[in-house]
Amino acid sequence: MQKEIRVTVWNEFRHEKENAAVKKHYPDGMHAAIAKTLSAQPGIRARTATLDEPEHGLTEQTLADTDVLTWWGHVAHGEVSDQVVARVQQRVLSGMGLIVLHSGHFSKVFRRLMGTNCSLKWREADEKERLWNLESGHPIAEGLGDFFELPYEEMYGERFDIPTPEELIFISWFEGGEVFRSGCCWTRGHGRIFYFRPGHETYPTYHDANVQRILVNAVRWAAARVWIATDTCPATKPLERIAPKEAVFGRAGVEQQVRDQ
Ligand code: ZN
């Protein structure tokens, strides 16, 4: 039997407390809605973690028990501790999957793992977003048609300052004319990363059936397959005998010897 996928749904959980429009869509927070979607699937067990919990709810133990972490943040990126960011990065390099949502593009975690600014253009104008499915054979696009639409979303426009994705699954078109790489895959170390664009807090995006399907597919795709810690550089002995050579080359930290003719 296939192992259950353990997901931790992380949310900064600020807009839902302060903005009535957001609270209306997500009375218990976006993390609760996303976790509910995921946990309704066979073989997936989701729990939540939020910024204001001790260690942002992302202790060593929690991450050790997490196969996929999803990340939604916006106004409080700067409040995420660098220690937790480094911890998440190491877990991704060791095999944990990471799904970065919407405004998480500017999170410390995503920027650290991408190595670029992850900047973009934006506009809040209640416009239609059409997401084009570029890879219908990819596991993240399973069950989707050629495209689907969200009637109201925030616009994100290029250039999105990311490393060229290893796989580009979706491109969005917006009513105002812009396009955006809205479903992007990378590998970092042993971990898989998926960035998914929609999810502005004032719209009911995470209640959309296509968006929910993509989140479920992405969790299954990104789930840790191995756990291999690689944050060491050990010196190793040769497997075979290495024949003595005429020339002796200097090694760092070892005084160079010159052999007599
Ligand atoms: Zn937004």
Short mmCIF file of C-alpha atoms and ligand atoms in Angstrom, two decimals, residues 102-103 154 156 200-201, ligand 1:
data_model
loop_
_atom_site.label_atom_id
_atom_site.label_comp_id
_atom_site.label_asym_id
_atom_site.label_seq_id
_atom_site.Cartn_x
_atom_site.Cartn_y
_atom_site.Cartn_z
CA HIS A 102 0.39 33.29 -5.12
CA SER A 103 2.06 36.12 -3.12
CA GLU A 154 -5.46 39.83 -9.14
CA TYR A 156 0.44 39.17 -12.07
CA HIS A 200 -5.41 36.42 -4.03
CA GLU A 201 -6.99 36.69 -0.59
ZN ZN B 1 -2.55 38.93 -4.07
#
